[in-house]
XYZ file of C-alpha atoms in Angstrom:
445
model
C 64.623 116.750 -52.117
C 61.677 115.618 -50.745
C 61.053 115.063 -47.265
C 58.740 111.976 -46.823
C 60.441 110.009 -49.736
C 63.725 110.232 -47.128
C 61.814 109.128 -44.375
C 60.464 105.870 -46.676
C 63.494 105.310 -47.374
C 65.089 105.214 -43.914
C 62.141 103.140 -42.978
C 62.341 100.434 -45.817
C 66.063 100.724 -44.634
C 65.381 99.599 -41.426
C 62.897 96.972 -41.461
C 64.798 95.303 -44.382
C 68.264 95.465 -42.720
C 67.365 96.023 -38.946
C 69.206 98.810 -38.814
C 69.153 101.095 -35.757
C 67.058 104.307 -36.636
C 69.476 107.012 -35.783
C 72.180 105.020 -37.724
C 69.687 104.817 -40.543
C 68.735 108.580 -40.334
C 72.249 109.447 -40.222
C 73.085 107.381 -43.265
C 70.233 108.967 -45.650
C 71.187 112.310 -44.555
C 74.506 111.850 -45.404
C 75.181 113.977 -48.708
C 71.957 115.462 -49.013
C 71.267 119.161 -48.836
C 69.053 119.049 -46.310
C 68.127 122.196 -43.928
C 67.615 122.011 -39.830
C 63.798 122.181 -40.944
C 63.609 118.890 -43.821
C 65.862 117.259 -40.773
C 63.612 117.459 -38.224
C 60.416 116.818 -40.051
C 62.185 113.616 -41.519
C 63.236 112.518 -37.920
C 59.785 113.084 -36.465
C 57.890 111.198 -39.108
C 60.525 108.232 -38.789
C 60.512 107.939 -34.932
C 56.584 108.889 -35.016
C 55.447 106.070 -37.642
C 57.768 103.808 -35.865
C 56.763 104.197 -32.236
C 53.163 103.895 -33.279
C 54.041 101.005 -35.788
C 51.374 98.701 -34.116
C 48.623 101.744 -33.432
C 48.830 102.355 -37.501
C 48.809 98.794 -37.957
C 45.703 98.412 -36.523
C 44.186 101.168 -37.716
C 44.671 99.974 -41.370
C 43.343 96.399 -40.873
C 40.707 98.184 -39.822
C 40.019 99.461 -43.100
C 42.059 97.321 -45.497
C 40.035 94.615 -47.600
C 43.593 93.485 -48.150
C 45.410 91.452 -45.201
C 48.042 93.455 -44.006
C 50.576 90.156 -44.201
C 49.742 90.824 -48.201
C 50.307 94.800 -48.835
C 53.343 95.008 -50.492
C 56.648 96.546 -47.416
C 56.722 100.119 -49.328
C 53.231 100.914 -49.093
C 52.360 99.634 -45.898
C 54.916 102.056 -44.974
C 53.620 104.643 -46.768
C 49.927 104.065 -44.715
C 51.819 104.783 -42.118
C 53.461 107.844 -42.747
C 50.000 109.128 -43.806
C 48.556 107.948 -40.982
C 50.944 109.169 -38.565
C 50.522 112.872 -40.216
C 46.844 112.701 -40.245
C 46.522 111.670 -36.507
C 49.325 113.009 -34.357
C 50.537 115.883 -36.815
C 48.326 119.114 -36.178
C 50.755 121.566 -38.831
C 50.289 118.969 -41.417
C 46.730 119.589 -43.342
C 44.897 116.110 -43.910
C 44.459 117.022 -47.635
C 48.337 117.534 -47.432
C 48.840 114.306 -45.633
C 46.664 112.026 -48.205
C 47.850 113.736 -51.478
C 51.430 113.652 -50.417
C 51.055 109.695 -49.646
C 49.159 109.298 -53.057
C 51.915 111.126 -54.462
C 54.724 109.139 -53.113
C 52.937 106.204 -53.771
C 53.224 106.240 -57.085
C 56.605 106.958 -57.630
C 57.012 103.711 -55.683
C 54.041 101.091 -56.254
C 51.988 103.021 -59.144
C 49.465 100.458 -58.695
C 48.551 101.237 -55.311
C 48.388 104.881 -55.525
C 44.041 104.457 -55.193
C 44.341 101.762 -52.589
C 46.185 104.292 -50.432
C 44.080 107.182 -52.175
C 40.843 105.176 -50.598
C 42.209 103.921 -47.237
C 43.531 107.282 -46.290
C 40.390 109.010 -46.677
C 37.826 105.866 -45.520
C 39.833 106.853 -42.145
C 39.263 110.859 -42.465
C 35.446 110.026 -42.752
C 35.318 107.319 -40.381
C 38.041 107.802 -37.767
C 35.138 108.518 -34.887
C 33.755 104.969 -35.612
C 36.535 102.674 -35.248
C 36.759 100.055 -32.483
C 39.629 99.695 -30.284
C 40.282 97.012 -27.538
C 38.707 97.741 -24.214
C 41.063 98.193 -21.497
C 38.730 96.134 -18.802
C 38.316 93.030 -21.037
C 41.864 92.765 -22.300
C 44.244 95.491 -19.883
C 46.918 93.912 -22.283
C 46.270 94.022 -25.814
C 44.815 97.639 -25.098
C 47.948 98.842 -23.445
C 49.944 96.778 -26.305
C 47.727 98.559 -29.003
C 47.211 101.856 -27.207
C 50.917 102.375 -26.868
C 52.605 100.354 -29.706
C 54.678 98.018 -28.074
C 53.998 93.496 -28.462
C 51.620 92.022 -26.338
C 54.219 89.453 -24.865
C 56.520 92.698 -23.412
C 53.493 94.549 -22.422
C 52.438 91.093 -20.136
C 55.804 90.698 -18.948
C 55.982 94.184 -17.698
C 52.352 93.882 -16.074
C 53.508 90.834 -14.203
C 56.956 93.182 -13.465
C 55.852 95.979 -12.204
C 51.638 96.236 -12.062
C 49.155 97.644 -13.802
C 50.140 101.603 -13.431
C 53.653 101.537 -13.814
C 53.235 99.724 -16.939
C 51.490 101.725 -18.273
C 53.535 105.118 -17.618
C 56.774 103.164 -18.546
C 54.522 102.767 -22.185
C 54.084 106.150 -22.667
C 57.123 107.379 -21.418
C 58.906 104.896 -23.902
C 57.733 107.483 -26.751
C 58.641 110.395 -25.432
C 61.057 112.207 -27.161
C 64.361 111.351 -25.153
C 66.788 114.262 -24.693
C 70.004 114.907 -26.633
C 72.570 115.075 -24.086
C 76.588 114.889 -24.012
C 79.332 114.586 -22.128
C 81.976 117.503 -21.795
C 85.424 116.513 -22.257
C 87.118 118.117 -19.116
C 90.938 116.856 -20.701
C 90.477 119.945 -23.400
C 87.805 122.172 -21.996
C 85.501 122.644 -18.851
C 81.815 123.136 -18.972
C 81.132 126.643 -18.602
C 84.058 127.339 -21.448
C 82.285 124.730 -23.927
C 78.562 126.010 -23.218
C 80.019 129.709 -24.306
C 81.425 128.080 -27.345
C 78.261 126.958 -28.015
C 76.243 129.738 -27.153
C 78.381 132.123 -29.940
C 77.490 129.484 -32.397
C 73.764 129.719 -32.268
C 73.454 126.012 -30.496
C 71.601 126.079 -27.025
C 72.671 124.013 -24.576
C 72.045 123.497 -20.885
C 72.682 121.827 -17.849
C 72.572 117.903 -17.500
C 69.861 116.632 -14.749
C 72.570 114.435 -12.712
C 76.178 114.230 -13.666
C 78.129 116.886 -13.462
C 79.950 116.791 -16.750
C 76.748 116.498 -18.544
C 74.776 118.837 -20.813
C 71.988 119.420 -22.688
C 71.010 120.177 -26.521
C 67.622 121.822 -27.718
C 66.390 120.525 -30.400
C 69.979 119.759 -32.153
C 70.561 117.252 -34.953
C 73.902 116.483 -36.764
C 75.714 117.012 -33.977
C 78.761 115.544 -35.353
C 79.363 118.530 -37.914
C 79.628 121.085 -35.215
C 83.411 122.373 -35.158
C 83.137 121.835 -30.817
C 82.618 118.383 -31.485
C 85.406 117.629 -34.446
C 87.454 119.283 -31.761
C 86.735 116.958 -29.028
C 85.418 119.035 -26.900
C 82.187 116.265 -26.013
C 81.086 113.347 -26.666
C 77.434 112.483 -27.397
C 76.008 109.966 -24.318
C 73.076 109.558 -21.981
C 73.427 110.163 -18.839
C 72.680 107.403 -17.089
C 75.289 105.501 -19.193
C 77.955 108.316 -17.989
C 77.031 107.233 -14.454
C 78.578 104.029 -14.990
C 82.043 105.318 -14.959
C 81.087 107.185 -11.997
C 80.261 103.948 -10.080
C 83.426 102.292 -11.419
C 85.478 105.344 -9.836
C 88.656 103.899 -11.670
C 92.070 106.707 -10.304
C 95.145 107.458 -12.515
C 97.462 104.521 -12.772
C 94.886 102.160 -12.568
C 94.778 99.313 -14.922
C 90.897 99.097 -16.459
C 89.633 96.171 -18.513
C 86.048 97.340 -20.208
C 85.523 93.568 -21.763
C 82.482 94.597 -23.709
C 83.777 98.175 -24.781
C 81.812 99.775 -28.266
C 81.117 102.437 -28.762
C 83.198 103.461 -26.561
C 81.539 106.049 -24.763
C 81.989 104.625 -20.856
C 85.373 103.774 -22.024
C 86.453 107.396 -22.865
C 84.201 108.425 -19.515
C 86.828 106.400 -17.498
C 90.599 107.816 -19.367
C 89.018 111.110 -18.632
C 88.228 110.500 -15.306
C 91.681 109.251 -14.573
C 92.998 112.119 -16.372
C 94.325 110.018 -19.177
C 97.103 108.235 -16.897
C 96.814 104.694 -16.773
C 96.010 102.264 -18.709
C 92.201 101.149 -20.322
C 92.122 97.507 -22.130
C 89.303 97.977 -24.477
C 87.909 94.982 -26.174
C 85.353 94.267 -28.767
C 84.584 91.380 -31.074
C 84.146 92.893 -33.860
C 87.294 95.158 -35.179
C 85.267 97.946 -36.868
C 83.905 99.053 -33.367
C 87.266 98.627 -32.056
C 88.462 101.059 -35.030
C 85.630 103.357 -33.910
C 86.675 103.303 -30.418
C 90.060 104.500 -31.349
C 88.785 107.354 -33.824
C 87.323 108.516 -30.489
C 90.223 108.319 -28.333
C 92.073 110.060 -30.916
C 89.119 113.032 -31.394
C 89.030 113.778 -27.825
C 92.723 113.583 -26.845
C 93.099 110.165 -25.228
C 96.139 107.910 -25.260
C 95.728 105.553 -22.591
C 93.266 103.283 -23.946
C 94.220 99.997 -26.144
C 91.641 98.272 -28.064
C 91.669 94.891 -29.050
C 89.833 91.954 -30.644
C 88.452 89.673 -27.882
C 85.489 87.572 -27.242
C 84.233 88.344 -24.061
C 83.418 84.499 -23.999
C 86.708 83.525 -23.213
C 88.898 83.771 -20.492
C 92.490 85.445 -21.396
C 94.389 83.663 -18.532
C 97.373 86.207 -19.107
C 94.854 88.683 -17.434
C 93.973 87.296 -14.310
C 93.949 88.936 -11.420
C 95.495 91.718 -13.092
C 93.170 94.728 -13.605
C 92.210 96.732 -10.451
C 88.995 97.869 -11.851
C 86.726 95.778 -14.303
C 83.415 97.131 -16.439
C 81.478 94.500 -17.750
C 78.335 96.425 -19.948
C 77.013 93.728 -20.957
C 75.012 92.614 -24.045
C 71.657 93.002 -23.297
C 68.038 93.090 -24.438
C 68.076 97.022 -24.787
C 64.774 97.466 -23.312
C 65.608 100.512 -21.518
C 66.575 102.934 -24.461
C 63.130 102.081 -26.128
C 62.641 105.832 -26.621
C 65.743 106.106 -28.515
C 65.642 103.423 -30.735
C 61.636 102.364 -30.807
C 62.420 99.459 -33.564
C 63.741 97.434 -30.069
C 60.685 96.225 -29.267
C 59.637 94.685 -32.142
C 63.266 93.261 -32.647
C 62.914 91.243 -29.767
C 60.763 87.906 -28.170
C 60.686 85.961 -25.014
C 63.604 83.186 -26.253
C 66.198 86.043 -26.820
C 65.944 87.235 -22.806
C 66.243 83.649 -22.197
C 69.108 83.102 -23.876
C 71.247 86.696 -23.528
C 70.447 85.864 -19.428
C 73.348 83.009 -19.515
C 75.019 84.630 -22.259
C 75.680 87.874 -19.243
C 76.184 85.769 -16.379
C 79.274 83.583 -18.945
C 80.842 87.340 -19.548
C 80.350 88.214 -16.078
C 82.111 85.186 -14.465
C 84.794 85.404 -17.467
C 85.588 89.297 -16.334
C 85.988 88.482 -12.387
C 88.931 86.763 -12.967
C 90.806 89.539 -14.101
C 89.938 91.721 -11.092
C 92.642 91.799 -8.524
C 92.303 91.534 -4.292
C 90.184 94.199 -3.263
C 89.383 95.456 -7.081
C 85.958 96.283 -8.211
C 83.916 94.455 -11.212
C 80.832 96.838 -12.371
C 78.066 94.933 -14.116
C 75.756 97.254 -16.144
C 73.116 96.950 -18.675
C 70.523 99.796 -20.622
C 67.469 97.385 -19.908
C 64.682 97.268 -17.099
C 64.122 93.671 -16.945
C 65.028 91.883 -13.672
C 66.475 88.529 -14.692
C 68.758 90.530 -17.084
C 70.225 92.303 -14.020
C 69.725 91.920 -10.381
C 68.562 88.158 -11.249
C 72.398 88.048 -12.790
C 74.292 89.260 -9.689
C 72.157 87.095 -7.642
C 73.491 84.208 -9.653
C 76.723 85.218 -10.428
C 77.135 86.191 -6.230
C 75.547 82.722 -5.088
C 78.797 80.928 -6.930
C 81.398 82.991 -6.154
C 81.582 84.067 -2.539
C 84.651 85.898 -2.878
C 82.840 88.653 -4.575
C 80.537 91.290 -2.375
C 77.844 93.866 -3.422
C 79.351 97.543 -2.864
C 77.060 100.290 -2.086
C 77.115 102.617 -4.750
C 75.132 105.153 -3.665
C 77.708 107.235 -1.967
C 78.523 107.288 -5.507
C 75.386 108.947 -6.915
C 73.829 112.502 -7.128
C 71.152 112.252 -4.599
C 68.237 112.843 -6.595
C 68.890 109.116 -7.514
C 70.247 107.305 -4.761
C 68.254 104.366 -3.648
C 67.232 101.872 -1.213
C 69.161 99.116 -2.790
C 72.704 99.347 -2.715
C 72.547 98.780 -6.709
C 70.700 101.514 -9.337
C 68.398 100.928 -11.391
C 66.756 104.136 -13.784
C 63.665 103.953 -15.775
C 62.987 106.684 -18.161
C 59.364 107.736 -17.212
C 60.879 108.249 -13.588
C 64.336 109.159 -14.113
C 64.265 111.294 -17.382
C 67.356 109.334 -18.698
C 67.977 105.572 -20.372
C 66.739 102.708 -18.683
C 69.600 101.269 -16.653
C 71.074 98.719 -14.529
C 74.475 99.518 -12.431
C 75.306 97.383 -9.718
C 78.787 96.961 -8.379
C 81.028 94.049 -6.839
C 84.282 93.943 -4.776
C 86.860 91.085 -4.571
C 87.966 90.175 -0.892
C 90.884 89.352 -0.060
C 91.498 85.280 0.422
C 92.474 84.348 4.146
């Protein structure tokens, strides 16, 4: 089986059906006798070429006598696995790089096989010449080219946040994010789990924060390992396992998570209420629902009940009903960038407009199910302000029965903050971009 022609495929796969990358990766190594080795190498050329999508870009118009607009999908992408091994790849020969791409080429695009033959090596023997943008005239089309992401983000975020920050928040966006996981303390506690581990040849080790969190080295497939069939974890960042934290829901409550799949922060909560209680889980689409309840099932959960429901409406046999509400909203994912790098390309200006009131709708729906003195957490896994504080702002300016908690009592300290909300970026935190901020209901005189 050969290595690159998976990793074309996932990426024709995922700029012709915008699929998510690990969803794609995980679909084209399905049924394939595939070793830990072709795995990796087909992971790091996917994430690689696609993280660096606009670097490569460049870099062939550069050299290309053909418009880029008019190279036909599969061999643009094939320039850019080439590319990719030829400039970031040291254990990957040049010769090995080019003849490989020629190779592939023309079991794809016959035709092209010399155009890519030709481009590939005009770069080896004139890589020291080419221009790039200089970062005094144009700070943003350098950082946007320098680091791969569109010019419009890369502005936005240099408005956001300055110069500096910018541009470590760029580079941290393609690091390589860790694996981490969740250990399910309803069948087995940490230390027990990282000894299961251990005997099966899979390191592990602590997470940075939470306290149920660990780590993987350099793991893939995670979902064929026995511990995991068992239920013994659950795969999750994190800062998204901080959000049940915040929520603090006890046994007996009654939880509504309005905007539930995949049902990771869902699970969080039944465990930490010990699976006593009761978790309304709702989705709009009823193959995440089924998902969610696979998940339950796998780690031993029985309290939560999923069901079909647009977030966009208001279920008046609800109100006032639930003492604890999560709304994770829908949101412009900005802040896993380093997990799923095809993000920022999938995205422009008009969709932060419009998801903005889109959150806020879900938001107000949600506090109407949240009883006297009950708690409504708003999270998101992006960075940008209007998506999050901006909400609360808004959402707290019309409804004055609502008040900001303090959730840093709430927190490992290596994260509390000034603010009473959190919000995580990954080149400072080490974890998913994230937004928690949480509300309480007082009591009406």
């Amino acid at each position: 089986m050969n290595a690159r022609k998976i990793a074309l495929d996932v990426l024709i796969d995922i700029d012709r059906n915008n699929a998510y990358s690990n969803i794609a990766l995980n679909k084209h190594f399905r049924g394939k006798d595939l070793d830990g080795r072709d795995q990796r190498f087909i992971t790091e050329l996917v994430y690689g070429v696609i993280e660096n999508k606009i670097y490569l870009d460049y870099i062939t118009g550069q050299l290309s006598k053909t418009k880029i607009d008019k190279i036909h999908p599969s061999v643009m992408n094939i320039l850019r696995l080439g590319l990719y091994q030829i400039i970031y790849l040291d254990k990957v020969p040049s010769s090995a790089a080019v003849n490989e791409s020629v190779n592939l080429t023309k079991k794809v695009q016959m035709r092209a096989a010399g155009f890519v033959n030709g481009l590939l090596r005009n770069y080896l023997r004139n890589r020291e010449n080419l221009k790039t943008p200089i970062r005094q005239e144009n700070p943003a089309l350098f950082l946007s080219i320098t680091y791969s992401h569109p010019q419009w983000l890369v502005e936005k975020w240099l408005d956001e946040f300055g110069l500096a920050f910018t541009e470590k928040l760029l580079k941290g966006n393609n690091a390589k994010p860790a694996l981490t996981a969740r250990v399910n303390t309803l069948k087995i506690n940490k230390n027990e789990l990282i000894d299961h581990l251990k005997k099966n040849d899979i390191e592990v080790a602590d997470g940075k924060y939470v306290e149920e969190a660990i780590r993987f080295e350099n793991m893939y497939s995670l979902e064929e390992v026995e511990s995991f069939q068992k239920g013994y974890f659950q795969i999750q960042d994190e800062s998204s396992m901080l959000v049940a934290h915040v929520l603090d829901p006890k046994p007996h409550d009654t939880v509504i998570d309005v905007c539930a799949a995949p049902g990771g922060k869902t699970t969080h909560m039944a465990q930490l209420m010990k699976n006593e209680g009761m978790i309304i889980a709702r989705d709009i689409h009823d193959h995440k629902l089924k998902l969610i309840d696979r998940t339950a099932k796998r780690l031993g959960i029985t309290i939560i009940k999923t069901q079909c429901y647009n977030a966009k409406d208001i279920d008046q046999t609800m109100i006032g009903k639930a003492n604890r509400v999560l709304v994770d909203a829908p949101c412009s994912g900005l802040g896993i960038i380093r997990r799923k790098p095809e993000i920022k390309y999938n995205k422009n200006p008009d969709d932060l407009l419009k998801i903005v009131d889109l959150q806020l709708e879900i938001l107000e729906n949600a506090s109407k199910y949240v009883t006297d003195n009950g708690y409504l957490v708003y999270s998101t896994c992006t960075i940008t302000s209007e998506e999050n504080i901006g909400v609360i702002q808004r959402f707290l300016s019309k409804n004055k029965d609502f008040i900001m908690v303090d959730i840093n009592p709430l927190l490992p300290k290596a994260i509390r903050q000034t603010e009473k909300y959190l919000q995580l970026y990954p080149h400072v935190d080490d974890v998913d971009g994230f937004f928690i901020c949480k509300l309480q209901k007082q009591i009406r005189p």
